[in-house]
Amino acid sequence: METNIVGVGVGISDRFRSVVDEKSSRIENIAPRATGLEVKVTHRAYRNGAHEDSTVELTLTGKGPVIRAEAVDGDKFTALDLAVDKLCEQVRRAKDKRVDARNHPRGAHYEKGTGEIAGIDVQPASVDVLKAVATGEVPVMTGAEDEQDYTPVVIRTKQFDAEWMSVEDAVDRMELVGHDFFLFIDARSDQPSVVYRRKGWDYGVIALDTLAQPARVAS
C-alpha cells in the first residue's frame, strides 16, 4: 500500500513518517485490498498562538468505497492515533455491512428451497377471499368520492430529544445506527443540523440558520 503524507503549516519529521509507516501496516492488515493511504496534517494557531492544534485527515483508497477519517488534537501524534482508530472502525463497519448484505439480502428475493418469495411484507389473499370478491360477497369500493380521499403518500412522524454534539460525533452516531442521515444540534454553533452520507464515504452537513426571520405567507 502506497502512503503519501502532506503537511499544511507544519513540517513532516522523520519520526512522524516512521510512526505513519507503523500505523499503515495495521491498516493494511484489516484492509488488504487498499492501494493507497493519504495522510494530511494541518497545523492551526488561534488568538496569536495562544492555542494550537493539529488536524490529521486520513483517506484510504482501493477496491471498494473511499474511506475517510479525521481527528483533532494539540499533539499531531495523538491526532494520528485517534484518526487511525476511527479509520479502522469504519473499515470494520464496511466489512460487517458487506457480510450482512450477503447473508440477509434486502428486498424481495426468491427462496430456492421453499419456492417462496421472501423479503416482502405482503400477505397473499386466500382462495376463499378471492372467491368472495369475485362473487360480490366482499364489496369493492370504486366510487369517485373514495378516489378523492385516497393518497399513496404516507407520512410517518417521530420525535426525539435534542442532542448537542460535534459534527464528527454525529457522523459516528449515524454510522452506528446504520442510517443515511442523523439530526442533531451542532455544539459549536447551537444550530439544528443534519449530517448525511454522500457517494462513497463522503459526508455532508446541512444546518438551519435559527436567526433567520420566518417567511411571510401572502393572504
mmCIF file of C-alpha atoms in Angstrom:
data_model
loop_
_atom_site.group_PDB
_atom_site.id
_atom_site.type_symbol
_atom_site.label_atom_id
_atom_site.label_comp_id
_atom_site.label_asym_id
_atom_site.label_seq_id
_atom_site.Cartn_x
_atom_site.Cartn_y
_atom_site.Cartn_z
ATOM 1 C CA MET A 1 0.000 0.000 0.000
ATOM 2 C CA GLU A 2 1.417 3.365 -1.039
ATOM 3 C CA THR A 3 1.466 6.077 1.640
ATOM 4 C CA ASN A 4 1.551 9.800 0.927
ATOM 5 C CA ILE A 5 1.996 12.396 3.699
ATOM 6 C CA VAL A 6 1.204 16.086 3.230
ATOM 7 C CA GLY A 7 1.813 18.856 5.763
ATOM 8 C CA VAL A 8 -0.106 22.160 5.763
ATOM 9 C CA GLY A 9 1.500 24.773 8.007
ATOM 10 C CA VAL A 10 3.725 22.155 9.586
ATOM 11 C CA GLY A 11 6.817 20.180 8.613
ATOM 12 C CA ILE A 12 6.757 16.379 8.468
ATOM 13 C CA SER A 13 9.579 14.921 10.546
ATOM 14 C CA ASP A 14 11.227 11.560 10.006
ATOM 15 C CA ARG A 15 9.822 10.413 13.355
ATOM 16 C CA PHE A 16 6.279 11.192 12.227
ATOM 17 C CA ARG A 17 6.864 9.342 8.949
ATOM 18 C CA SER A 18 8.103 6.267 10.817
ATOM 19 C CA VAL A 19 5.012 6.310 13.056
ATOM 20 C CA VAL A 20 2.784 6.607 9.961
ATOM 21 C CA ASP A 21 4.550 3.576 8.465
ATOM 22 C CA GLU A 22 3.783 1.569 11.615
ATOM 23 C CA LYS A 23 0.128 2.645 11.584
ATOM 24 C CA SER A 24 -0.240 1.939 7.863
ATOM 25 C CA SER A 25 0.798 -1.685 8.398
ATOM 26 C CA ARG A 26 -2.026 -2.020 10.933
ATOM 27 C CA ILE A 27 -4.496 -0.557 8.422
ATOM 28 C CA GLU A 28 -3.190 -2.802 5.655
ATOM 29 C CA ASN A 29 -3.802 -5.893 7.805
ATOM 30 C CA ILE A 30 -7.542 -5.173 8.086
ATOM 31 C CA ALA A 31 -7.858 -3.665 4.581
ATOM 32 C CA PRO A 32 -5.677 -5.840 2.324
ATOM 33 C CA ARG A 33 -7.385 -4.529 -0.827
ATOM 34 C CA ALA A 34 -6.395 -0.931 -0.074
ATOM 35 C CA THR A 35 -3.896 0.543 -2.527
ATOM 36 C CA GLY A 36 -3.217 3.984 -1.085
ATOM 37 C CA LEU A 37 -3.285 5.932 2.180
ATOM 38 C CA GLU A 38 -3.123 9.719 2.145
ATOM 39 C CA VAL A 39 -2.217 11.459 5.399
ATOM 40 C CA LYS A 40 -2.837 15.218 5.609
ATOM 41 C CA VAL A 41 -1.610 17.111 8.674
ATOM 42 C CA THR A 42 -2.864 20.676 9.169
ATOM 43 C CA HIS A 43 -1.482 22.904 11.925
ATOM 44 C CA ARG A 44 -3.593 25.815 13.168
ATOM 45 C CA ALA A 45 -2.856 28.569 15.682
ATOM 46 C CA TYR A 46 -5.601 30.660 17.308
ATOM 47 C CA ARG A 47 -5.505 34.051 19.042
ATOM 48 C CA ASN A 48 -1.908 34.989 18.415
ATOM 49 C CA GLY A 49 -0.662 31.464 19.055
ATOM 50 C CA ALA A 50 -2.248 31.124 22.489
ATOM 51 C CA HIS A 51 -3.945 27.937 21.339
ATOM 52 C CA GLU A 52 -2.712 25.497 18.709
ATOM 53 C CA ASP A 53 -3.938 22.193 17.368
ATOM 54 C CA SER A 54 -3.248 19.714 14.606
ATOM 55 C CA THR A 55 -5.803 18.054 12.360
ATOM 56 C CA VAL A 56 -4.927 14.683 10.833
ATOM 57 C CA GLU A 57 -7.040 13.561 7.871
ATOM 58 C CA LEU A 58 -6.743 10.018 6.532
ATOM 59 C CA THR A 59 -8.041 8.899 3.140
ATOM 60 C CA LEU A 60 -7.942 5.199 2.275
ATOM 61 C CA THR A 61 -8.368 4.251 -1.381
ATOM 62 C CA GLY A 62 -8.513 0.972 -3.247
ATOM 63 C CA LYS A 63 -11.101 -1.532 -4.417
ATOM 64 C CA GLY A 64 -14.391 -0.501 -2.891
ATOM 65 C CA PRO A 65 -15.525 2.794 -1.334
ATOM 66 C CA VAL A 66 -13.126 5.555 -0.321
ATOM 67 C CA ILE A 67 -12.905 5.686 3.479
ATOM 68 C CA ARG A 68 -12.003 8.867 5.362
ATOM 69 C CA ALA A 69 -11.346 9.705 8.987
ATOM 70 C CA GLU A 70 -10.297 12.856 10.807
ATOM 71 C CA ALA A 71 -9.145 13.785 14.308
ATOM 72 C CA VAL A 72 -8.000 16.979 16.046
ATOM 73 C CA ASP A 73 -5.626 17.287 18.996
ATOM 74 C CA GLY A 74 -2.947 19.590 20.336
ATOM 75 C CA ASP A 75 -0.368 16.916 19.531
ATOM 76 C CA LYS A 76 -0.247 15.595 15.962
ATOM 77 C CA PHE A 77 0.856 12.134 17.102
ATOM 78 C CA THR A 78 -2.217 11.848 19.331
ATOM 79 C CA ALA A 79 -4.393 13.126 16.479
ATOM 80 C CA LEU A 80 -2.859 10.460 14.235
ATOM 81 C CA ASP A 81 -3.687 7.706 16.749
ATOM 82 C CA LEU A 82 -7.285 8.909 17.024
ATOM 83 C CA ALA A 83 -7.706 9.155 13.264
ATOM 84 C CA VAL A 84 -6.283 5.663 12.715
ATOM 85 C CA ASP A 85 -8.680 4.224 15.321
ATOM 86 C CA LYS A 86 -11.619 5.893 13.556
ATOM 87 C CA LEU A 87 -10.460 4.682 10.151
ATOM 88 C CA CYS A 88 -10.049 1.094 11.335
ATOM 89 C CA GLU A 89 -13.508 1.187 12.902
ATOM 90 C CA GLN A 90 -15.026 2.406 9.636
ATOM 91 C CA VAL A 91 -13.249 -0.371 7.720
ATOM 92 C CA ARG A 92 -14.690 -2.943 10.130
ATOM 93 C CA ARG A 93 -18.177 -1.489 9.764
ATOM 94 C CA ALA A 94 -17.888 -1.581 5.981
ATOM 95 C CA LYS A 95 -16.884 -5.254 6.150
ATOM 96 C CA ASP A 96 -19.755 -6.062 8.509
ATOM 97 C CA LYS A 97 -22.221 -4.339 6.176
ATOM 98 C CA ARG A 98 -20.991 -6.343 3.192
ATOM 99 C CA VAL A 99 -21.264 -9.609 5.124
ATOM 100 C CA ASP A 100 -24.723 -8.686 6.438
ATOM 101 C CA ALA A 101 -25.872 -7.737 2.930
ATOM 102 C CA ARG A 102 -24.764 -11.125 1.597
ATOM 103 C CA ASN A 103 -26.343 -13.094 4.461
ATOM 104 C CA HIS A 104 -29.514 -11.004 4.753
ATOM 105 C CA PRO A 105 -30.355 -9.513 1.368
ATOM 106 C CA ARG A 106 -32.907 -6.721 1.448
ATOM 107 C CA GLY A 107 -35.993 -6.566 -0.730
ATOM 108 C CA ALA A 108 -37.908 -9.360 -2.361
ATOM 109 C CA HIS A 109 -35.904 -12.440 -3.293
ATOM 110 C CA TYR A 110 -36.696 -15.982 -4.346
ATOM 111 C CA GLU A 111 -36.076 -18.782 -1.852
ATOM 112 C CA LYS A 112 -34.889 -21.800 -3.834
ATOM 113 C CA GLY A 113 -35.540 -24.242 -1.012
ATOM 114 C CA THR A 114 -39.195 -23.380 -0.403
ATOM 115 C CA GLY A 115 -40.115 -21.842 -3.755
ATOM 116 C CA GLU A 116 -41.479 -18.769 -1.962
ATOM 117 C CA ILE A 117 -40.778 -15.079 -2.364
ATOM 118 C CA ALA A 118 -39.267 -13.713 0.849
ATOM 119 C CA GLY A 119 -38.331 -10.222 1.967
ATOM 120 C CA ILE A 120 -41.633 -8.611 1.055
ATOM 121 C CA ASP A 121 -44.240 -7.588 3.614
ATOM 122 C CA VAL A 122 -47.287 -8.726 1.653
ATOM 123 C CA GLN A 123 -49.682 -11.477 2.700
ATOM 124 C CA PRO A 124 -51.372 -13.114 -0.311
ATOM 125 C CA ALA A 125 -55.158 -13.400 -0.184
ATOM 126 C CA SER A 126 -56.611 -16.837 0.418
ATOM 127 C CA VAL A 127 -58.678 -18.696 -2.167
ATOM 128 C CA ASP A 128 -61.856 -18.087 -0.117
ATOM 129 C CA VAL A 129 -61.275 -14.326 -0.112
ATOM 130 C CA LEU A 130 -60.650 -14.292 -3.857
ATOM 131 C CA LYS A 131 -63.890 -16.208 -4.449
ATOM 132 C CA ALA A 132 -65.814 -13.851 -2.147
ATOM 133 C CA VAL A 133 -64.559 -10.830 -4.084
ATOM 134 C CA ALA A 134 -65.401 -12.460 -7.425
ATOM 135 C CA THR A 135 -68.966 -13.321 -6.336
ATOM 136 C CA GLY A 136 -69.615 -9.957 -4.734
ATOM 137 C CA GLU A 137 -69.795 -11.222 -1.150
ATOM 138 C CA VAL A 138 -66.981 -8.777 -0.299
ATOM 139 C CA PRO A 139 -67.929 -5.266 -1.531
ATOM 140 C CA VAL A 140 -65.350 -3.370 -3.595
ATOM 141 C CA MET A 141 -65.447 0.429 -3.233
ATOM 142 C CA THR A 142 -64.853 2.185 -6.549
ATOM 143 C CA GLY A 143 -66.712 5.469 -6.017
ATOM 144 C CA ALA A 144 -65.234 8.768 -7.148
ATOM 145 C CA GLU A 145 -65.501 10.117 -3.602
ATOM 146 C CA ASP A 146 -63.115 7.391 -2.424
ATOM 147 C CA GLU A 147 -60.603 8.290 -5.129
ATOM 148 C CA GLN A 148 -60.619 11.911 -3.978
ATOM 149 C CA ASP A 149 -59.756 10.944 -0.414
ATOM 150 C CA TYR A 150 -57.118 8.399 -1.423
ATOM 151 C CA THR A 151 -53.441 9.317 -1.370
ATOM 152 C CA PRO A 152 -50.486 6.931 -1.849
ATOM 153 C CA VAL A 153 -48.252 9.140 0.311
ATOM 154 C CA VAL A 154 -47.843 8.028 3.922
ATOM 155 C CA ILE A 155 -46.007 10.433 6.237
ATOM 156 C CA ARG A 156 -44.713 8.968 9.493
ATOM 157 C CA THR A 157 -43.576 11.291 12.239
ATOM 158 C CA LYS A 158 -41.036 10.687 15.004
ATOM 159 C CA GLN A 159 -39.889 12.974 17.783
ATOM 160 C CA PHE A 160 -36.602 12.732 19.696
ATOM 161 C CA ASP A 161 -34.917 14.763 22.421
ATOM 162 C CA ALA A 162 -32.366 17.262 21.078
ATOM 163 C CA GLU A 163 -28.720 16.252 21.475
ATOM 164 C CA TRP A 164 -25.749 18.636 21.330
ATOM 165 C CA MET A 165 -22.624 17.126 19.741
ATOM 166 C CA SER A 166 -19.856 17.794 17.251
ATOM 167 C CA VAL A 167 -20.162 17.011 13.553
ATOM 168 C CA GLU A 168 -17.620 14.202 13.946
ATOM 169 C CA ASP A 169 -19.634 12.587 16.760
ATOM 170 C CA ALA A 170 -22.813 12.921 14.677
ATOM 171 C CA VAL A 171 -21.158 11.053 11.777
ATOM 172 C CA ASP A 172 -20.072 8.288 14.160
ATOM 173 C CA ARG A 173 -23.590 8.065 15.614
ATOM 174 C CA MET A 174 -25.093 7.891 12.107
ATOM 175 C CA GLU A 175 -22.788 5.013 11.185
ATOM 176 C CA LEU A 176 -23.597 3.192 14.437
ATOM 177 C CA VAL A 177 -27.361 3.310 13.854
ATOM 178 C CA GLY A 178 -26.926 2.443 10.165
ATOM 179 C CA HIS A 179 -28.895 5.398 8.782
ATOM 180 C CA ASP A 180 -28.122 7.644 5.807
ATOM 181 C CA PHE A 181 -28.579 10.816 7.873
ATOM 182 C CA PHE A 182 -28.585 11.980 11.503
ATOM 183 C CA LEU A 183 -30.289 15.033 13.052
ATOM 184 C CA PHE A 184 -28.528 16.828 15.923
ATOM 185 C CA ILE A 185 -27.680 20.233 17.441
ATOM 186 C CA ASP A 186 -24.181 21.407 16.466
ATOM 187 C CA ALA A 187 -22.334 22.084 19.732
ATOM 188 C CA ARG A 188 -20.133 24.674 18.023
ATOM 189 C CA SER A 189 -22.936 26.808 16.584
ATOM 190 C CA ASP A 190 -26.072 25.703 18.524
ATOM 191 C CA GLN A 191 -27.821 25.260 15.156
ATOM 192 C CA PRO A 192 -30.090 22.352 14.182
ATOM 193 C CA SER A 193 -28.034 20.360 11.688
ATOM 194 C CA VAL A 194 -28.095 17.137 9.693
ATOM 195 C CA VAL A 195 -25.146 15.013 8.618
ATOM 196 C CA TYR A 196 -25.761 12.761 5.655
ATOM 197 C CA ARG A 197 -23.914 10.188 3.597
ATOM 198 C CA ARG A 198 -22.906 11.050 0.043
ATOM 199 C CA LYS A 199 -21.341 8.791 -2.584
ATOM 200 C CA GLY A 200 -18.596 6.519 -1.305
ATOM 201 C CA TRP A 201 -17.591 7.579 2.204
ATOM 202 C CA ASP A 202 -18.093 11.320 1.724
ATOM 203 C CA TYR A 203 -20.329 13.127 4.186
ATOM 204 C CA GLY A 204 -22.258 16.388 4.074
ATOM 205 C CA VAL A 205 -23.725 18.751 6.665
ATOM 206 C CA ILE A 206 -26.885 20.853 6.383
ATOM 207 C CA ALA A 207 -27.556 23.472 9.075
ATOM 208 C CA LEU A 208 -30.541 25.735 9.756
ATOM 209 C CA ASP A 209 -29.991 29.425 10.445
ATOM 210 C CA THR A 210 -32.145 29.868 13.561
ATOM 211 C CA LEU A 211 -31.739 33.648 13.373
ATOM 212 C CA ALA A 212 -33.481 33.891 10.024
ATOM 213 C CA GLN A 213 -36.903 35.575 10.002
ATOM 214 C CA PRO A 214 -39.862 33.329 9.079
ATOM 215 C CA ALA A 215 -41.152 33.846 5.550
ATOM 216 C CA ARG A 216 -44.422 35.743 5.309
ATOM 217 C CA VAL A 217 -47.311 33.941 3.676
ATOM 218 C CA ALA A 218 -49.327 36.126 1.328
ATOM 219 C CA SER A 219 -53.006 36.314 2.288
#
